[in-house]
Structures are given as C-alpha cells and as structure tokens.
PDB file of C-alpha atoms in Angstrom:
ATOM      1  CA  MET A  49       7.441 -18.983  15.474  1.00 70.00           C
ATOM      2  CA  THR A  50       5.250 -15.989  14.683  1.00 84.00           C
ATOM      3  CA  ARG A  51       1.963 -16.317  12.844  1.00 92.00           C
ATOM      4  CA  ALA A  52       2.631 -13.641  10.223  1.00 96.00           C
ATOM      5  CA  THR A  53       0.820 -13.756   6.902  1.00 96.00           C
ATOM      6  CA  ALA A  54       0.789 -11.624   3.753  1.00 95.00           C
ATOM      7  CA  ALA A  55      -1.971  -9.500   5.281  1.00 95.00           C
ATOM      8  CA  ASP A  56       0.516  -8.164   7.847  1.00 96.00           C
ATOM      9  CA  TYR A  57       2.626  -6.570   5.135  1.00 95.00           C
ATOM     10  CA  GLY A  58       0.109  -4.658   3.075  1.00 92.00           C
ATOM     11  CA  TRP A  59       1.932  -1.439   4.029  1.00 93.00           C
ATOM     12  CA  ILE A  60       4.652  -2.114   1.449  1.00 92.00           C
ATOM     13  CA  ARG A  61       2.241  -1.167  -1.309  1.00 88.00           C
ATOM     14  CA  SER A  62       1.027   2.082   0.244  1.00 88.00           C
ATOM     15  CA  SER A  63       1.411   5.074  -2.084  1.00 82.00           C
ATOM     16  CA  SER A  64       2.842   7.061   0.824  1.00 83.00           C
ATOM     17  CA  SER A  65       5.358   4.431   1.908  1.00 83.00           C
ATOM     18  CA  LEU A  66       9.069   5.129   1.579  1.00 76.00           C
ATOM     19  CA  PHE A  67       9.472   1.497   0.635  1.00 77.00           C
ATOM     20  CA  LYS A  68       7.675   2.206  -2.600  1.00 75.00           C
ATOM     21  CA  HIS A  69      11.012   3.630  -3.787  1.00 69.00           C
ATOM     22  CA  ALA A  70      12.469   0.158  -3.408  1.00 76.00           C
ATOM     23  CA  MET A  71       9.542  -1.724  -4.839  1.00 74.00           C
ATOM     24  CA  GLU A  72       9.047   0.317  -7.997  1.00 75.00           C
ATOM     25  CA  GLU A  73      12.306   2.154  -8.729  1.00 74.00           C
ATOM     26  CA  ALA A  74      15.691   1.328  -7.269  1.00 77.00           C
ATOM     27  CA  GLY A  75      15.174  -2.281  -6.296  1.00 87.00           C
ATOM     28  CA  TYR A  76      16.226  -3.553  -2.842  1.00 92.00           C
ATOM     29  CA  THR A  77      17.710  -6.399  -0.885  1.00 94.00           C
ATOM     30  CA  LEU A  78      16.768  -6.978   2.758  1.00 97.00           C
ATOM     31  CA  THR A  79      18.927  -9.392   4.733  1.00 98.00           C
ATOM     32  CA  LEU A  80      18.551 -10.679   8.296  1.00 98.00           C
ATOM     33  CA  VAL A  81      21.376 -12.469  10.125  1.00 98.00           C
ATOM     34  CA  ARG A  82      21.200 -13.798  13.665  1.00 98.00           C
ATOM     35  CA  ASP A  83      23.978 -13.287  16.273  1.00 98.00           C
ATOM     36  CA  LEU A  84      26.026 -11.011  14.089  1.00 97.00           C
ATOM     37  CA  SER A  85      26.492  -7.285  14.787  1.00 98.00           C
ATOM     38  CA  PRO A  86      26.047  -4.616  12.079  1.00 98.00           C
ATOM     39  CA  ALA A  87      29.792  -3.976  12.138  1.00 98.00           C
ATOM     40  CA  GLN A  88      30.547  -7.679  11.703  1.00 98.00           C
ATOM     41  CA  LEU A  89      28.076  -8.004   8.829  1.00 98.00           C
ATOM     42  CA  LEU A  90      29.624  -5.074   6.997  1.00 97.00           C
ATOM     43  CA  GLU A  91      33.124  -6.463   7.574  1.00 97.00           C
ATOM     44  CA  VAL A  92      32.182  -9.883   6.163  1.00 97.00           C
ATOM     45  CA  ALA A  93      30.601  -8.162   3.168  1.00 96.00           C
ATOM     46  CA  GLY A  94      33.847  -6.343   2.455  1.00 95.00           C
ATOM     47  CA  ALA A  95      32.239  -2.943   3.005  1.00 96.00           C
ATOM     48  CA  GLU A  96      34.187   0.297   3.392  1.00 95.00           C
ATOM     49  CA  PRO A  97      32.822   1.876   6.573  1.00 95.00           C
ATOM     50  CA  ARG A  98      30.899   5.146   6.229  1.00 95.00           C
ATOM     51  CA  ASP A  99      28.793   7.346   8.471  1.00 95.00           C
ATOM     52  CA  VAL A 100      25.514   6.688  10.259  1.00 97.00           C
ATOM     53  CA  CYS A 101      22.198   7.379   8.466  1.00 97.00           C
ATOM     54  CA  GLU A 102      19.268   8.504  10.613  1.00 97.00           C
ATOM     55  CA  GLY A 103      16.319   6.685   9.033  1.00 94.00           C
ATOM     56  CA  VAL A 104      15.618   5.067   5.690  1.00 92.00           C
ATOM     57  CA  GLY A 105      15.025   8.392   3.961  1.00 90.00           C
ATOM     58  CA  GLU A 106      18.617   9.483   4.683  1.00 94.00           C
ATOM     59  CA  LEU A 107      19.847   6.025   3.604  1.00 94.00           C
ATOM     60  CA  ILE A 108      18.098   6.398   0.230  1.00 90.00           C
ATOM     61  CA  GLU A 109      19.530   9.904  -0.263  1.00 92.00           C
ATOM     62  CA  GLU A 110      23.104   8.847   0.509  1.00 93.00           C
ATOM     63  CA  ASN A 111      22.839   5.789  -1.751  1.00 89.00           C
ATOM     64  CA  THR A 112      21.540   7.994  -4.577  1.00 86.00           C
ATOM     65  CA  GLU A 113      24.533  10.289  -4.149  1.00 89.00           C
ATOM     66  CA  ILE A 114      26.891   7.341  -4.471  1.00 87.00           C
ATOM     67  CA  VAL A 115      25.168   5.949  -7.543  1.00 78.00           C
ATOM     68  CA  PHE A 116      25.082   9.238  -9.400  1.00 77.00           C
ATOM     69  CA  GLY A 117      28.646  10.015  -8.368  1.00 76.00           C
ATOM     70  CA  TYR A 118      29.943   7.598 -10.996  1.00 76.00           C
ATOM     71  CA  GLU A 119      30.172   8.675 -14.612  1.00 66.00           C
ATOM     72  CA  ASP A 120      29.150   5.317 -16.031  1.00 68.00           C
ATOM     73  CA  TRP A 121      27.973   2.181 -14.221  1.00 64.00           C
ATOM     74  CA  PRO A 122      28.050   2.410 -10.380  1.00 67.00           C
ATOM     75  CA  GLU A 123      31.073   0.627  -8.895  1.00 79.00           C
ATOM     76  CA  SER A 124      29.606   0.247  -5.414  1.00 87.00           C
ATOM     77  CA  PHE A 125      26.404   0.470  -3.407  1.00 90.00           C
ATOM     78  CA  LEU A 126      25.492   1.475   0.105  1.00 94.00           C
ATOM     79  CA  VAL A 127      24.389  -0.993   2.807  1.00 97.00           C
ATOM     80  CA  GLY A 128      22.728   0.181   5.991  1.00 98.00           C
ATOM     81  CA  ALA A 129      22.524  -2.166   8.982  1.00 98.00           C
ATOM     82  CA  PHE A 130      21.046  -2.084  12.495  1.00 98.00           C
ATOM     83  CA  THR A 131      20.239  -4.478  15.330  1.00 98.00           C
ATOM     84  CA  VAL A 132      16.721  -5.741  15.921  1.00 98.00           C
ATOM     85  CA  PRO A 133      15.367  -8.370  18.340  1.00 97.00           C
ATOM     86  CA  GLY A 134      14.037 -11.613  16.886  1.00 98.00           C
ATOM     87  CA  GLU A 135      13.728 -15.335  17.465  1.00 97.00           C
ATOM     88  CA  GLY A 136      16.668 -16.727  19.435  1.00 96.00           C
ATOM     89  CA  GLY A 137      18.374 -13.402  20.087  1.00 97.00           C
ATOM     90  CA  ASP A 138      19.477 -10.291  18.287  1.00 98.00           C
ATOM     91  CA  TRP A 139      19.517 -10.040  14.487  1.00 98.00           C
ATOM     92  CA  THR A 140      21.146  -7.562  12.160  1.00 98.00           C
ATOM     93  CA  LEU A 141      18.862  -6.170   9.463  1.00 98.00           C
ATOM     94  CA  ALA A 142      20.767  -5.003   6.376  1.00 98.00           C
ATOM     95  CA  LEU A 143      18.995  -2.929   3.767  1.00 97.00           C
ATOM     96  CA  GLU A 144      20.335  -1.856   0.379  1.00 94.00           C
ATOM     97  CA  PHE A 145      18.887  -0.212  -2.698  1.00 91.00           C
ATOM     98  CA  GLY A 146      20.075  -1.514  -6.042  1.00 84.00           C
ATOM     99  CA  GLY A 147      22.746  -3.719  -4.481  1.00 87.00           C
ATOM    100  CA  ASP A 148      23.129  -7.483  -4.260  1.00 90.00           C
ATOM    101  CA  LEU A 149      24.769  -8.318  -0.924  1.00 93.00           C
ATOM    102  CA  GLY A 150      21.949 -10.660   0.093  1.00 94.00           C
ATOM    103  CA  THR A 151      22.071 -12.551  -3.208  1.00 94.00           C
ATOM    104  CA  ARG A 152      25.831 -13.241  -3.410  1.00 95.00           C
ATOM    105  CA  PRO A 153      26.403 -16.869  -2.420  1.00 97.00           C
ATOM    106  CA  SER A 154      29.938 -16.266  -1.073  1.00 95.00           C
ATOM    107  CA  ILE A 155      28.744 -13.500   1.279  1.00 97.00           C
ATOM    108  CA  MET A 156      25.621 -15.316   2.431  1.00 98.00           C
ATOM    109  CA  GLU A 157      27.536 -18.500   3.116  1.00 98.00           C
ATOM    110  CA  ALA A 158      30.010 -16.572   5.239  1.00 98.00           C
ATOM    111  CA  LEU A 159      27.312 -14.558   7.053  1.00 98.00           C
ATOM    112  CA  SER A 160      25.315 -17.718   7.907  1.00 98.00           C
ATOM    113  CA  ALA A 161      28.262 -19.771   9.187  1.00 98.00           C
ATOM    114  CA  GLY A 162      27.111 -21.154  12.528  1.00 98.00           C
ATOM    115  CA  THR A 163      23.820 -19.269  12.351  1.00 98.00           C
ATOM    116  CA  ARG A 164      20.839 -18.382  10.101  1.00 98.00           C
ATOM    117  CA  ALA A 165      20.560 -15.778   7.356  1.00 98.00           C
ATOM    118  CA  VAL A 166      17.479 -14.922   5.288  1.00 98.00           C
ATOM    119  CA  SER A 167      17.219 -12.456   2.431  1.00 98.00           C
ATOM    120  CA  HIS A 168      14.716 -11.321  -0.159  1.00 97.00           C
ATOM    121  CA  SER A 169      15.073  -8.878  -3.012  1.00 94.00           C
ATOM    122  CA  SER A 170      13.583  -7.187  -6.036  1.00 90.00           C
ATOM    123  CA  ASN A 171      15.242  -5.457  -8.970  1.00 85.00           C
ATOM    124  CA  GLY A 172      12.661  -2.649  -8.993  1.00 71.00           C
ATOM    125  CA  GLY A 173       9.779  -2.340 -11.405  1.00 65.00           C
ATOM    126  CA  LYS A 174      10.693  -5.522 -13.305  1.00 67.00           C
ATOM    127  CA  PRO A 175       9.197  -8.916 -12.222  1.00 67.00           C
ATOM    128  CA  MET A 176      12.362 -10.432 -10.694  1.00 81.00           C
ATOM    129  CA  ASP A 177      12.065 -11.202  -6.975  1.00 89.00           C
ATOM    130  CA  PHE A 178      14.159 -13.674  -4.996  1.00 95.00           C
ATOM    131  CA  PHE A 179      14.096 -15.370  -1.589  1.00 98.00           C
ATOM    132  CA  HIS A 180      17.057 -17.118   0.084  1.00 98.00           C
ATOM    133  CA  TRP A 181      17.298 -19.098   3.331  1.00 98.00           C
ATOM    134  CA  TYR A 182      20.742 -20.120   4.525  1.00 98.00           C
ATOM    135  CA  GLU A 183      21.588 -22.226   7.569  1.00 98.00           C
ATOM    136  CA  ASP A 184      25.156 -22.724   8.802  1.00 98.00           C
ATOM    137  CA  GLY A 185      26.678 -21.749   5.476  1.00 98.00           C
ATOM    138  CA  GLU A 186      24.284 -23.870   3.389  1.00 98.00           C
ATOM    139  CA  LEU A 187      21.593 -22.628   1.006  1.00 98.00           C
ATOM    140  CA  ARG A 188      18.511 -24.482   2.205  1.00 98.00           C
ATOM    141  CA  THR A 189      15.704 -23.015   0.128  1.00 98.00           C
ATOM    142  CA  THR A 190      15.645 -20.382  -2.607  1.00 98.00           C
ATOM    143  CA  PHE A 191      13.091 -19.362  -5.212  1.00 97.00           C
ATOM    144  CA  GLU A 192      11.952 -16.685  -7.562  1.00 94.00           C
ATOM    145  CA  TRP A 193       8.561 -18.341  -8.108  1.00 93.00           C
ATOM    146  CA  PRO A 194       7.244 -20.333  -5.095  1.00 96.00           C
ATOM    147  CA  ALA A 195       6.612 -23.462  -7.180  1.00 95.00           C
ATOM    148  CA  ASP A 196      10.141 -23.484  -8.595  1.00 96.00           C
ATOM    149  CA  ARG A 197      12.486 -23.959  -5.632  1.00 97.00           C
ATOM    150  CA  THR A 198      16.064 -25.180  -5.277  1.00 98.00           C
ATOM    151  CA  GLY A 199      18.532 -25.608  -2.407  1.00 98.00           C
ATOM    152  CA  SER A 200      19.524 -28.513  -0.224  1.00 98.00           C
ATOM    153  CA  THR A 201      16.002 -28.711   1.340  1.00 98.00           C
ATOM    154  CA  PRO A 202      13.690 -27.100  -1.231  1.00 98.00           C
ATOM    155  CA  ASP A 203      10.494 -28.509   0.293  1.00 98.00           C
ATOM    156  CA  GLU A 204      11.135 -27.922   3.984  1.00 98.00           C
ATOM    157  CA  LEU A 205       9.230 -24.630   4.058  1.00 98.00           C
ATOM    158  CA  ASN A 206       6.232 -25.829   2.057  1.00 98.00           C
ATOM    159  CA  ALA A 207       3.784 -25.925   4.985  1.00 97.00           C
ATOM    160  CA  VAL A 208       4.838 -22.487   6.207  1.00 98.00           C
ATOM    161  CA  MET A 209       4.670 -21.106   2.661  1.00 97.00           C
ATOM    162  CA  ARG A 210       1.050 -22.200   2.406  1.00 96.00           C
ATOM    163  CA  GLU A 211       0.246 -20.544   5.739  1.00 96.00           C
ATOM    164  CA  VAL A 212       1.638 -17.168   4.694  1.00 97.00           C
ATOM    165  CA  GLY A 213      -0.166 -17.232   1.344  1.00 95.00           C
ATOM    166  CA  LEU A 214       2.324 -18.782  -1.085  1.00 96.00           C
ATOM    167  CA  ASN A 215       1.562 -21.872  -3.135  1.00 96.00           C
ATOM    168  CA  PRO A 216       4.617 -24.146  -3.352  1.00 96.00           C
ATOM    169  CA  THR A 217       3.051 -26.562  -5.855  1.00 93.00           C
ATOM    170  CA  GLY A 218       1.058 -24.625  -8.413  1.00 85.00           C
ATOM    171  CA  ASP A 219      -0.602 -21.398  -9.545  1.00 87.00           C
ATOM    172  CA  GLU A 220      -0.518 -18.384  -7.274  1.00 85.00           C
ATOM    173  CA  ASP A 221      -3.634 -16.976  -5.614  1.00 88.00           C
ATOM    174  CA  PRO A 222      -4.376 -13.673  -7.416  1.00 90.00           C
ATOM    175  CA  ASP A 223      -5.739 -12.263  -4.175  1.00 91.00           C
ATOM    176  CA  VAL A 224      -2.414 -12.721  -2.348  1.00 93.00           C
ATOM    177  CA  ASP A 225       0.427 -10.189  -2.698  1.00 93.00           C
ATOM    178  CA  ARG A 226       3.428 -12.491  -3.254  1.00 93.00           C
ATOM    179  CA  LYS A 227       5.941  -9.925  -2.055  1.00 92.00           C
ATOM    180  CA  ALA A 228       3.995  -9.336   1.147  1.00 94.00           C
ATOM    181  CA  ALA A 229       3.843 -13.106   1.626  1.00 97.00           C
ATOM    182  CA  VAL A 230       7.667 -13.325   1.262  1.00 97.00           C
ATOM    183  CA  PHE A 231       8.020 -10.663   3.999  1.00 97.00           C
ATOM    184  CA  ALA A 232       5.773 -12.856   6.194  1.00 98.00           C
ATOM    185  CA  LEU A 233       7.783 -16.009   5.363  1.00 98.00           C
ATOM    186  CA  THR A 234      10.947 -14.151   6.397  1.00 98.00           C
ATOM    187  CA  GLU A 235       9.313 -13.182   9.705  1.00 98.00           C
ATOM    188  CA  ARG A 236       8.367 -16.811  10.303  1.00 98.00           C
ATOM    189  CA  LEU A 237      12.064 -17.761   9.983  1.00 98.00           C
ATOM    190  CA  THR A 238      13.526 -14.875  11.969  1.00 98.00           C
ATOM    191  CA  GLY A 239      10.892 -13.627  14.384  1.00 98.00           C
ATOM    192  CA  VAL A 240      11.565 -10.103  13.116  1.00 98.00           C
ATOM    193  CA  ARG A 241       8.491  -8.023  12.216  1.00 97.00           C
ATOM    194  CA  VAL A 242       9.557  -5.454   9.632  1.00 97.00           C
ATOM    195  CA  THR A 243       7.364  -2.370   9.748  1.00 96.00           C
ATOM    196  CA  GLU A 244       7.590   0.976   7.996  1.00 93.00           C
ATOM    197  CA  GLU A 245       8.104   2.604  11.386  1.00 95.00           C
ATOM    198  CA  LEU A 246      11.057   0.302  12.068  1.00 96.00           C
ATOM    199  CA  LEU A 247      12.764   1.236   8.776  1.00 95.00           C
ATOM    200  CA  VAL A 248      11.943   4.932   8.993  1.00 93.00           C
ATOM    201  CA  ASN A 249      13.270   5.398  12.512  1.00 94.00           C
ATOM    202  CA  ALA A 250      16.264   3.048  12.535  1.00 97.00           C
ATOM    203  CA  GLU A 251      19.832   4.304  12.915  1.00 98.00           C
ATOM    204  CA  TYR A 252      21.742   2.651  10.093  1.00 98.00           C
ATOM    205  CA  GLN A 253      25.426   1.854  10.369  1.00 98.00           C
ATOM    206  CA  THR A 254      26.563   2.062   6.772  1.00 98.00           C
ATOM    207  CA  GLY A 255      29.243   0.713   4.495  1.00 97.00           C
ATOM    208  CA  GLU A 256      29.988   0.901   0.790  1.00 94.00           C
ATOM    209  CA  VAL A 257      30.226  -2.491  -0.907  1.00 93.00           C
ATOM    210  CA  PRO A 258      32.079  -2.790  -4.224  1.00 91.00           C
ATOM    211  CA  GLU A 259      30.249  -4.264  -7.173  1.00 83.00           C
ATOM    212  CA  GLU A 260      31.454  -7.671  -8.313  1.00 75.00           C
ATOM    213  CA  PRO A 261      33.911  -7.668 -11.199  1.00 57.00           C
ATOM    214  CA  ALA A 262      32.493  -8.561 -14.596  1.00 48.00           C
ATOM    215  CA  GLY A 263      32.518 -12.294 -15.122  1.00 46.00           C
ATOM    216  CA  GLU A 264      32.379 -13.127 -11.408  1.00 44.00           C
ATOM    217  CA  TRP A 265      29.474 -15.503 -12.006  1.00 39.00           C
ATOM    218  CA  LEU A 266      31.066 -17.214 -15.044  1.00 35.00           C
TER     219      LEU A 266
END
C-alpha cells in the first residue's frame, strides 16, 4: 500500500490546472477498476464507442461538444479511459465530466465483479462530493461526509482515512483539503498515483454513455 496523503494532491487546486474545470465547473467522476481493459469498461458501461482523445484537454473539448449538441438536457456524456499500472496489476482509469458512470450502482457492481473498483466524484461548484469502494460486486464503503458512511463494511477504512487526513468520527480538520484526501484514499486502495501530467498526457479511449431514464432511481 502506498503512503499517499492529502498533501500529495495539492495540485488539484492550482489555478493553472486543467482539473480546475472539473472541480469548479463541469463536475467529474474518476473511476479505477483493476484487471479490466478500457474497452471492457466501456462495454460494461453500455457506451457507444467513439474516437481516441489525446490528453484531458481534448477530452474536455469533445465532451463539451456533446453536451451543447443537445437542444435541452444532455442525453449522454463522454467517458475517457486508459490503462495505468497499480497495485496487483493493471487498472483502467475512467474520467468523465458531468457524468455519473462511477456512481451508478448497477455499473459499479458489474465492473467490480471478481475485482476492485473505486470511484470519487463532484458535481462541480456545489458541495456534493462522493466516494465509493466496491469489492467483487459489493459496495463496501461509501460516503459524502467522512463521518457519515454506509456500505457493507463502513468502518473498514477508518484507520487509512485518518492517515490520509480524513476524520471518520467527527469534525473535519480545516487545514486538510478533503477532496485531496479522497484522492489519497483512492491511491491507498489502488496503488495508482493520479497526477496532472498523467491526465494531461494520457491517450483516452472514449465512449458515449446514455443518461439514465427519468425515474431510474425510484
């Protein structure tokens, strides 16, 4: 297991970072799945295959074109995926802006069957941020606020959460960036260090995922 902490992810708040687009405007979901190729992940997600995007800047541009191509509410969103080494083998990193692949239980259960999947997300400038850890099709730990967790093993990550800067039992430390700490927690579970350079230079295999029909969660 790596020793990542929130301090390792201060770059996500940089005014020059491309990830600022995700943090403050469009929202994002970042998902990591072990032993699954990008093509397999997109297939499980029900994505319509598209072209390859060279870097996160191109991924953002293509997603924006899709979103603004609809007259009313967007009916789909773009997912970009690539392979990255991590703990126990290769992982696929999937990144989306304004989508919800990594928060849909049916997709995450299928992606994590026989393996591990971890995702975290934000809806943009509003204070809604989520973390999900799945193991072999089972949601083990999920939270919006670190002290309010659910899942089949909601307390299993408590010690690691404290190490990365999250407080699983009470008030948050005002000196710790909670989002950066969630990045670090994800690295502890996957062995994947997400850097701006990694996202900027990756070659993303893309697919267009349809939005869920109204009432899907009812």
